[in-house]
Short mmCIF file of C-alpha atoms in Angstrom, two decimals:
data_model
loop_
_atom_site.label_atom_id
_atom_site.label_comp_id
_atom_site.label_asym_id
_atom_site.label_seq_id
_atom_site.Cartn_x
_atom_site.Cartn_y
_atom_site.Cartn_z
CA ASP A 12 0.00 0.00 0.00
CA ILE A 13 1.10 3.55 -0.70
CA ARG A 14 1.37 5.57 2.49
CA MET A 15 0.82 9.30 2.49
CA THR A 16 2.40 11.45 5.21
CA GLN A 17 1.44 15.08 5.72
CA SER A 18 3.35 17.70 7.63
CA PRO A 19 2.88 19.48 9.82
CA SER A 20 -0.08 17.84 11.58
CA SER A 21 -1.25 21.27 12.64
CA LEU A 22 -0.30 24.81 11.82
CA SER A 23 -1.23 28.17 13.30
CA ALA A 24 -1.31 31.15 10.98
CA SER A 25 -2.90 34.55 10.58
CA VAL A 26 -5.21 36.01 7.98
CA GLY A 27 -3.09 37.24 5.09
CA ASP A 28 -0.24 34.80 5.71
CA ARG A 29 1.24 32.62 3.00
CA VAL A 30 1.30 28.98 4.10
CA THR A 31 2.68 25.80 2.58
CA LEU A 32 1.52 22.32 3.50
CA THR A 33 3.51 19.23 2.61
CA CYS A 34 2.56 15.70 1.57
CA ARG A 35 5.01 12.86 0.99
CA ALA A 36 4.27 9.50 -0.64
CA SER A 37 5.99 6.27 0.35
CA GLN A 38 6.80 5.62 -3.31
CA SER A 39 6.77 7.62 -6.51
CA ILE A 40 3.25 8.49 -7.63
CA SER A 41 4.12 10.79 -10.54
CA THR A 42 1.58 13.63 -10.32
CA LYS A 43 -1.30 11.41 -9.17
CA LEU A 44 -2.02 13.56 -6.15
CA ASN A 45 -5.16 15.38 -5.06
CA TRP A 46 -5.80 17.91 -2.28
CA TYR A 47 -9.07 18.30 -0.34
CA GLN A 48 -10.25 20.86 2.19
CA GLN A 49 -12.59 19.86 5.01
CA ARG A 50 -14.24 22.42 7.25
CA PRO A 51 -15.60 21.21 10.62
CA GLY A 52 -18.77 19.17 10.24
CA LYS A 53 -18.66 19.38 6.46
CA ALA A 54 -17.81 17.03 3.62
CA PRO A 55 -14.40 17.19 1.94
CA ARG A 56 -14.09 19.57 -1.00
CA LEU A 57 -11.73 19.00 -3.91
CA LEU A 58 -9.19 21.81 -4.34
CA ILE A 59 -6.41 20.48 -6.55
CA TYR A 60 -6.12 17.41 -8.77
CA ALA A 61 -3.19 16.00 -10.72
CA ALA A 62 -0.88 17.74 -8.25
CA SER A 63 -1.30 21.22 -9.70
CA SER A 64 -4.63 21.58 -11.51
CA LEU A 65 -7.07 23.91 -9.79
CA GLN A 66 -10.61 22.55 -9.53
CA SER A 67 -13.27 24.76 -11.04
CA GLY A 68 -14.60 27.32 -8.59
CA VAL A 69 -11.62 27.14 -6.23
CA PRO A 70 -9.95 30.50 -5.55
CA SER A 71 -6.64 31.13 -7.28
CA ARG A 72 -4.87 31.70 -3.95
CA PHE A 73 -4.67 27.90 -3.75
CA SER A 74 -1.91 26.22 -5.73
CA GLY A 75 -0.29 22.82 -5.79
CA SER A 76 3.06 21.53 -6.96
CA GLY A 77 5.30 18.50 -6.88
CA SER A 78 5.83 15.15 -8.50
CA GLY A 79 7.28 11.80 -7.56
CA THR A 80 7.11 11.61 -3.78
CA ASP A 81 7.00 15.22 -2.57
CA PHE A 82 4.09 17.61 -2.96
CA THR A 83 3.00 20.96 -1.59
CA LEU A 84 -0.22 22.91 -1.26
CA THR A 85 0.25 26.66 -0.95
CA ILE A 86 -2.29 29.24 0.10
CA SER A 87 -0.94 32.61 -0.96
CA SER A 88 -2.95 34.83 1.38
CA LEU A 89 -5.04 33.13 4.06
CA GLN A 90 -8.67 34.08 4.31
CA PRO A 91 -10.90 33.38 7.33
CA GLU A 92 -12.74 30.63 5.45
CA ASP A 93 -9.46 28.78 4.78
CA PHE A 94 -9.05 27.63 8.36
CA ALA A 95 -9.84 23.95 7.97
CA THR A 96 -8.18 20.56 7.68
CA TYR A 97 -6.42 19.67 4.44
CA TYR A 98 -5.92 16.15 3.12
CA CYS A 99 -3.78 14.84 0.30
CA GLN A 100 -4.81 11.68 -1.55
CA GLN A 101 -2.88 9.50 -3.96
CA SER A 102 -4.67 8.32 -7.10
CA TYR A 103 -1.72 6.32 -8.44
CA SER A 104 -3.16 2.93 -7.51
CA PRO A 105 -6.88 2.95 -8.29
CA PRO A 106 -9.14 1.92 -6.76
CA MET A 107 -7.12 1.55 -3.55
CA TYR A 108 -6.77 5.22 -2.77
CA THR A 109 -5.08 6.40 0.40
CA PHE A 110 -5.26 9.73 2.15
CA GLY A 111 -2.77 11.52 4.31
CA GLN A 112 -3.62 11.99 7.98
CA GLY A 113 -4.45 15.66 7.44
CA THR A 114 -3.04 19.06 8.36
CA LYS A 115 -5.23 21.21 10.58
CA LEU A 116 -4.84 24.89 9.82
CA GLU A 117 -5.78 27.03 12.80
CA ILE A 118 -6.06 30.73 13.44
CA LYS A 119 -3.15 32.22 15.37
CA GLU B 20 -26.50 20.81 -10.51
CA VAL B 21 -25.01 17.54 -9.27
CA HIS B 22 -25.93 16.27 -5.81
CA LEU B 23 -25.37 13.14 -3.76
CA VAL B 24 -27.46 12.52 -0.64
CA GLU B 25 -26.67 9.77 1.85
CA SER B 26 -29.24 8.19 4.14
CA GLY B 27 -29.68 5.11 6.29
CA GLY B 28 -27.23 5.82 9.06
CA GLY B 29 -27.98 5.12 12.68
CA LEU B 30 -27.08 3.22 15.83
CA VAL B 31 -26.52 -0.52 15.51
CA GLN B 32 -25.19 -3.17 17.85
CA PRO B 33 -21.90 -4.95 17.17
CA GLY B 34 -22.53 -7.80 14.76
CA GLY B 35 -25.53 -6.06 13.28
CA SER B 36 -26.27 -4.81 9.79
CA LEU B 37 -27.14 -1.52 8.16
CA ARG B 38 -27.68 -0.36 4.59
CA LEU B 39 -26.64 3.09 3.47
CA SER B 40 -28.09 4.75 0.40
CA CYS B 41 -26.55 7.38 -1.86
CA ALA B 42 -29.19 9.04 -4.02
CA ALA B 43 -27.88 10.98 -6.99
CA SER B 44 -29.34 13.91 -8.90
CA GLY B 45 -27.80 15.66 -11.86
CA LEU B 46 -25.75 12.59 -12.72
CA THR B 47 -26.48 8.99 -13.68
CA VAL B 48 -24.91 6.51 -11.29
CA SER B 49 -24.58 3.84 -13.98
CA ASP B 50 -22.38 6.21 -16.02
CA ASN B 51 -20.11 7.10 -13.12
CA TYR B 52 -17.70 5.72 -10.55
CA ILE B 53 -19.25 6.10 -7.09
CA ASN B 54 -17.11 5.67 -3.99
CA TRP B 55 -17.78 5.34 -0.29
CA VAL B 56 -15.27 7.08 2.00
CA ARG B 57 -15.55 7.08 5.78
CA GLN B 58 -14.23 9.17 8.63
CA ALA B 59 -14.08 7.86 12.17
CA PRO B 60 -14.66 10.43 14.93
CA GLY B 61 -11.70 12.81 15.10
CA LYS B 62 -9.81 10.84 12.46
CA GLY B 63 -8.87 11.17 8.80
CA LEU B 64 -10.45 9.92 5.62
CA GLU B 65 -10.48 6.24 4.67
CA TRP B 66 -11.52 4.90 1.28
CA VAL B 67 -14.04 2.05 1.68
CA SER B 68 -15.45 0.89 -1.64
CA VAL B 69 -16.22 1.81 -5.24
CA ILE B 70 -18.59 0.67 -7.96
CA TYR B 71 -17.49 1.39 -11.49
CA ALA B 72 -19.75 2.31 -14.39
CA GLY B 73 -19.27 -1.18 -15.82
CA GLY B 74 -20.35 -2.74 -12.53
CA ASP B 75 -16.98 -3.83 -11.14
CA THR B 76 -16.71 -3.40 -7.39
CA TYR B 77 -13.74 -3.04 -5.05
CA TYR B 78 -13.30 -2.91 -1.28
CA ALA B 79 -10.76 -1.88 1.30
CA ASP B 80 -9.23 -4.84 3.13
CA SER B 81 -10.82 -3.60 6.37
CA VAL B 82 -14.35 -4.21 5.05
CA LYS B 83 -13.86 -6.95 2.45
CA GLY B 84 -16.26 -9.83 3.02
CA ARG B 85 -18.51 -7.74 5.28
CA PHE B 86 -19.61 -4.80 3.09
CA THR B 87 -21.27 -4.95 -0.32
CA ILE B 88 -21.69 -2.06 -2.73
CA SER B 89 -24.45 -2.14 -5.32
CA ARG B 90 -26.68 0.17 -7.30
CA ASP B 91 -30.26 0.44 -8.52
CA ASN B 92 -30.21 2.21 -11.84
CA SER B 93 -33.97 2.75 -11.80
CA LYS B 94 -33.64 4.70 -8.57
CA ASN B 95 -30.30 6.29 -9.53
CA THR B 96 -29.01 5.18 -6.13
CA VAL B 97 -25.92 3.40 -4.85
CA TYR B 98 -26.05 1.29 -1.70
CA LEU B 99 -23.56 0.08 0.87
CA GLN B 100 -24.75 -2.99 2.72
CA MET B 101 -22.77 -3.33 5.93
CA ASN B 102 -22.86 -6.65 7.80
CA SER B 103 -21.02 -7.96 10.85
CA LEU B 104 -20.47 -4.42 12.02
CA ARG B 105 -17.73 -3.65 14.52
CA ALA B 106 -17.08 -0.74 16.83
CA GLU B 107 -14.26 0.37 14.51
CA ASP B 108 -16.79 0.83 11.69
CA THR B 109 -18.23 3.80 13.60
CA ALA B 110 -17.80 6.76 11.27
CA VAL B 111 -19.40 9.29 8.99
CA TYR B 112 -19.82 7.63 5.61
CA TYR B 113 -19.61 9.81 2.51
CA CYS B 114 -20.43 8.85 -1.03
CA ALA B 115 -18.39 10.61 -3.69
CA ARG B 116 -18.34 10.71 -7.47
CA GLU B 117 -14.99 9.92 -9.01
CA THR B 118 -14.02 11.72 -12.19
CA VAL B 119 -11.10 11.21 -14.56
CA ALA B 120 -9.12 13.93 -16.29
CA VAL B 121 -6.90 13.11 -19.23
CA ALA B 122 -3.77 15.26 -19.28
CA ARG B 123 -0.35 13.65 -19.56
CA GLY B 124 -2.03 10.47 -18.42
CA TYR B 125 -5.17 9.64 -16.47
CA HIS B 126 -5.91 11.48 -13.23
CA PHE B 127 -8.71 10.32 -10.95
CA TYR B 128 -10.24 12.48 -8.25
CA MET B 129 -13.45 12.76 -6.21
CA ASP B 130 -15.16 15.97 -7.21
CA VAL B 131 -18.70 15.60 -5.84
CA TRP B 132 -19.39 14.57 -2.26
CA GLY B 133 -22.52 14.04 -0.24
CA LYS B 134 -22.96 15.48 3.24
CA GLY B 135 -22.45 12.11 4.90
CA ALA B 136 -24.39 9.60 7.01
CA THR B 137 -23.39 8.76 10.56
CA VAL B 138 -23.03 5.14 11.58
CA THR B 139 -22.51 4.27 15.24
CA VAL B 140 -21.76 0.70 16.25
CA SER B 141 -22.23 0.29 19.97
CA SER B 142 -24.02 -1.86 22.49
#
């Protein structure tokens, strides 16, 4: 199984900050990497697919990069609605998808 | 607009059974890949099962032999039959549509999610 490890597990930041979240795969997954946002009590929401493609309707302050085993999600200027938990997911080995453990982004 | 709505959650005793439903609107389940993903209280996301457009089904090792995914095309609904339930199956269960993008290869992602159904396994 492909294991996905996210860091940090939690992060405190302020509105307007630029933040970068990291996801590492246990083996190379090319660019088969998706990012989801989950607000408390809500369903996950797709932000980025194929490592760097922005899902329709997602603000351009979100961007993704990486390939192989190391990936990042960057939020260029944090907005109040961005405080949530973020998950990466590998889509290299369908249908056995695995998610990272999540990074909780909190208000400082 | 595309929507998925889960129902059928509830409290069940260990060893019991429950059937979740995922009703779709704005999409045809028989033309799509529909997944079930669960989230235990305070934990992360875990893929559970998928039914492909062609009817093939797949399961996570943690539920194989106990859960069955199926669909009723006439009702445009996907089901997850859960038997021999355990305390560790307690979670919010989401259904999600899986889409593929073709760009330098095939890229699969879950772009439409329901709000979730809560399953609690406890005596």
